[in-house]
C-alpha cells in the first residue's frame, strides 16, 4: 500500500497517481462517490479534511478517513445511532463534552 498526503489543491490526485504509477490513469466514481480505477487494476481511497488531503493506492480494497479532533459535529447523535453498533452508541452516551466529541471522531474514522 502507498499512502500520499499533502495540502488539498486542484489536481493533487492526478499528480499522486502519476508519481506512483509513472503514467496517468483514468479514475471514475461509483454511485456513492467512491473513486475507482476505470481499468479495475488496483484500488484507491481518498479523504480530506480542511486543507489536509490523503490518498491510498493498494492491491486490495482499503479505506482512509481523516478528521481534526477540534471539528464540531452538529449531528453526532443521529450519525451514531445510524452507523454505530449498540455498544459503541452506549459508550458515547456515557461521555460528555470534548470526551464525547473526540470518542465520536475516533470511532467514526475507524469505520
PDB file of C-alpha atoms in Angstrom:
ATOM      1  CA  UNK A   1       0.000   0.000   0.000  1.00  0.00           C
ATOM      2  CA  UNK A   2       1.184   3.502  -0.804  1.00  0.00           C
ATOM      3  CA  UNK A   3      -0.179   6.489   1.101  1.00  0.00           C
ATOM      4  CA  UNK A   4       0.180  10.015  -0.258  1.00  0.00           C
ATOM      5  CA  UNK A   5      -0.662  13.189   1.615  1.00  0.00           C
ATOM      6  CA  UNK A   6      -0.454  16.897   1.130  1.00  0.00           C
ATOM      7  CA  UNK A   7      -2.317  20.162   1.065  1.00  0.00           C
ATOM      8  CA  UNK A   8      -5.646  19.854  -0.728  1.00  0.00           C
ATOM      9  CA  UNK A   9      -5.473  21.517  -4.144  1.00  0.00           C
ATOM     10  CA  UNK A  10      -6.731  21.094  -7.690  1.00  0.00           C
ATOM     11  CA  UNK A  11      -5.090  18.170  -9.494  1.00  0.00           C
ATOM     12  CA  UNK A  12      -3.438  16.585  -6.456  1.00  0.00           C
ATOM     13  CA  UNK A  13      -4.951  13.130  -7.142  1.00  0.00           C
ATOM     14  CA  UNK A  14      -3.726  13.144 -10.740  1.00  0.00           C
ATOM     15  CA  UNK A  15      -0.249  14.214  -9.574  1.00  0.00           C
ATOM     16  CA  UNK A  16      -0.144  11.454  -6.928  1.00  0.00           C
ATOM     17  CA  UNK A  17      -1.248   8.823  -9.472  1.00  0.00           C
ATOM     18  CA  UNK A  18       1.398   9.892 -11.973  1.00  0.00           C
ATOM     19  CA  UNK A  19       4.128   9.841  -9.297  1.00  0.00           C
ATOM     20  CA  UNK A  20       3.060   6.401  -8.024  1.00  0.00           C
ATOM     21  CA  UNK A  21       2.450   4.659 -11.356  1.00  0.00           C
ATOM     22  CA  UNK A  22       4.594   6.724 -13.737  1.00  0.00           C
ATOM     23  CA  UNK A  23       1.615   7.347 -16.008  1.00  0.00           C
ATOM     24  CA  UNK A  24      -1.855   8.818 -15.963  1.00  0.00           C
ATOM     25  CA  UNK A  25      -4.761   6.527 -15.035  1.00  0.00           C
ATOM     26  CA  UNK A  26      -8.457   7.093 -15.519  1.00  0.00           C
ATOM     27  CA  UNK A  27     -10.448   7.441 -12.288  1.00  0.00           C
ATOM     28  CA  UNK A  28     -14.248   7.243 -12.059  1.00  0.00           C
ATOM     29  CA  UNK A  29     -16.664   7.371  -9.123  1.00  0.00           C
ATOM     30  CA  UNK A  30     -19.258   4.789  -8.160  1.00  0.00           C
ATOM     31  CA  UNK A  31     -22.838   5.621  -7.144  1.00  0.00           C
ATOM     32  CA  UNK A  32     -21.704   6.567  -3.635  1.00  0.00           C
ATOM     33  CA  UNK A  33     -18.929   8.847  -4.885  1.00  0.00           C
ATOM     34  CA  UNK A  34     -16.086   6.426  -4.076  1.00  0.00           C
ATOM     35  CA  UNK A  35     -13.280   6.681  -6.657  1.00  0.00           C
ATOM     36  CA  UNK A  36     -12.004   3.655  -8.542  1.00  0.00           C
ATOM     37  CA  UNK A  37      -9.588   2.960 -11.398  1.00  0.00           C
ATOM     38  CA  UNK A  38     -11.511   2.531 -14.653  1.00  0.00           C
ATOM     39  CA  UNK A  39      -9.304  -0.387 -15.726  1.00  0.00           C
ATOM     40  CA  UNK A  40     -10.138  -2.264 -12.492  1.00  0.00           C
ATOM     41  CA  UNK A  41      -6.437  -2.770 -11.708  1.00  0.00           C
ATOM     42  CA  UNK A  42      -5.818  -1.825  -8.081  1.00  0.00           C
ATOM     43  CA  UNK A  43      -7.738   0.190  -5.532  1.00  0.00           C
ATOM     44  CA  UNK A  44      -7.629   3.723  -4.211  1.00  0.00           C
ATOM     45  CA  UNK A  45      -9.158   5.646  -1.363  1.00  0.00           C
ATOM     46  CA  UNK A  46      -9.231   9.416  -0.947  1.00  0.00           C
ATOM     47  CA  UNK A  47     -10.125  11.598   2.034  1.00  0.00           C
ATOM     48  CA  UNK A  48      -9.723  15.207   3.027  1.00  0.00           C
ATOM     49  CA  UNK A  49     -10.499  17.463   5.937  1.00  0.00           C
ATOM     50  CA  UNK A  50      -9.831  21.154   5.882  1.00  0.00           C
ATOM     51  CA  UNK A  51      -6.734  21.514   3.710  1.00  0.00           C
ATOM     52  CA  UNK A  52      -5.327  18.065   4.584  1.00  0.00           C
ATOM     53  CA  UNK A  53      -5.598  15.514   1.753  1.00  0.00           C
ATOM     54  CA  UNK A  54      -4.743  11.786   1.850  1.00  0.00           C
ATOM     55  CA  UNK A  55      -4.852   9.011  -0.719  1.00  0.00           C
ATOM     56  CA  UNK A  56      -4.038   5.292  -0.552  1.00  0.00           C
ATOM     57  CA  UNK A  57      -3.189   3.045  -3.508  1.00  0.00           C
ATOM     58  CA  UNK A  58      -3.273  -0.715  -2.909  1.00  0.00           C
ATOM     59  CA  UNK A  59      -3.804  -4.120  -4.424  1.00  0.00           C
ATOM     60  CA  UNK A  60      -6.747  -4.719  -2.093  1.00  0.00           C
ATOM     61  CA  UNK A  61      -9.798  -2.708  -1.057  1.00  0.00           C
ATOM     62  CA  UNK A  62      -8.857  -0.191   1.621  1.00  0.00           C
ATOM     63  CA  UNK A  63     -10.357   2.938   3.083  1.00  0.00           C
ATOM     64  CA  UNK A  64      -8.993   6.122   4.595  1.00  0.00           C
ATOM     65  CA  UNK A  65     -10.691   8.741   6.691  1.00  0.00           C
ATOM     66  CA  UNK A  66      -9.303  11.819   8.416  1.00  0.00           C
ATOM     67  CA  UNK A  67     -10.855  14.359  10.741  1.00  0.00           C
ATOM     68  CA  UNK A  68      -9.397  17.017  13.008  1.00  0.00           C
ATOM     69  CA  UNK A  69     -10.170  16.400  16.683  1.00  0.00           C
ATOM     70  CA  UNK A  70     -11.314  20.001  17.121  1.00  0.00           C
ATOM     71  CA  UNK A  71     -14.022  19.603  14.472  1.00  0.00           C
ATOM     72  CA  UNK A  72     -17.507  20.385  15.752  1.00  0.00           C
ATOM     73  CA  UNK A  73     -20.049  17.655  14.955  1.00  0.00           C
ATOM     74  CA  UNK A  74     -23.593  19.053  14.858  1.00  0.00           C
ATOM     75  CA  UNK A  75     -25.383  15.767  14.108  1.00  0.00           C
ATOM     76  CA  UNK A  76     -23.183  13.312  16.016  1.00  0.00           C
ATOM     77  CA  UNK A  77     -26.054  11.669  17.894  1.00  0.00           C
ATOM     78  CA  UNK A  78     -28.030  10.977  14.713  1.00  0.00           C
ATOM     79  CA  UNK A  79     -24.926   9.628  12.944  1.00  0.00           C
ATOM     80  CA  UNK A  80     -24.021   7.476  15.954  1.00  0.00           C
ATOM     81  CA  UNK A  81     -27.494   5.997  16.162  1.00  0.00           C
ATOM     82  CA  UNK A  82     -27.498   5.234  12.436  1.00  0.00           C
ATOM     83  CA  UNK A  83     -23.967   3.903  11.863  1.00  0.00           C
ATOM     84  CA  UNK A  84     -22.543   2.719  15.200  1.00  0.00           C
ATOM     85  CA  UNK A  85     -23.176  -0.567  16.942  1.00  0.00           C
ATOM     86  CA  UNK A  86     -25.339  -0.594  20.066  1.00  0.00           C
ATOM     87  CA  UNK A  87     -22.214  -0.932  22.244  1.00  0.00           C
ATOM     88  CA  UNK A  88     -20.486   1.987  20.508  1.00  0.00           C
ATOM     89  CA  UNK A  89     -23.601   4.141  20.867  1.00  0.00           C
ATOM     90  CA  UNK A  90     -23.888   3.285  24.580  1.00  0.00           C
ATOM     91  CA  UNK A  91     -20.217   4.126  25.109  1.00  0.00           C
ATOM     92  CA  UNK A  92     -20.775   7.588  23.632  1.00  0.00           C
ATOM     93  CA  UNK A  93     -23.903   8.119  25.746  1.00  0.00           C
ATOM     94  CA  UNK A  94     -21.741   7.734  28.852  1.00  0.00           C
ATOM     95  CA  UNK A  95     -19.388  10.542  27.808  1.00  0.00           C
ATOM     96  CA  UNK A  96     -19.817  14.311  27.867  1.00  0.00           C
ATOM     97  CA  UNK A  97     -18.387  17.355  26.098  1.00  0.00           C
ATOM     98  CA  UNK A  98     -14.959  17.079  24.484  1.00  0.00           C
ATOM     99  CA  UNK A  99     -14.536  13.458  25.603  1.00  0.00           C
ATOM    100  CA  UNK A 100     -17.707  12.508  23.734  1.00  0.00           C
ATOM    101  CA  UNK A 101     -16.763  14.500  20.609  1.00  0.00           C
ATOM    102  CA  UNK A 102     -13.242  13.042  20.484  1.00  0.00           C
ATOM    103  CA  UNK A 103     -14.548   9.487  21.022  1.00  0.00           C
ATOM    104  CA  UNK A 104     -17.099  10.000  18.234  1.00  0.00           C
ATOM    105  CA  UNK A 105     -14.400  11.212  15.808  1.00  0.00           C
ATOM    106  CA  UNK A 106     -12.083   8.352  16.765  1.00  0.00           C
ATOM    107  CA  UNK A 107     -14.825   5.727  16.190  1.00  0.00           C
ATOM    108  CA  UNK A 108     -16.098   7.436  13.019  1.00  0.00           C
ATOM    109  CA  UNK A 109     -12.692   7.469  11.351  1.00  0.00           C
ATOM    110  CA  UNK A 110     -12.100   3.793  12.205  1.00  0.00           C
ATOM    111  CA  UNK A 111     -15.263   2.638  10.422  1.00  0.00           C
TER     112      UNK A 111
END
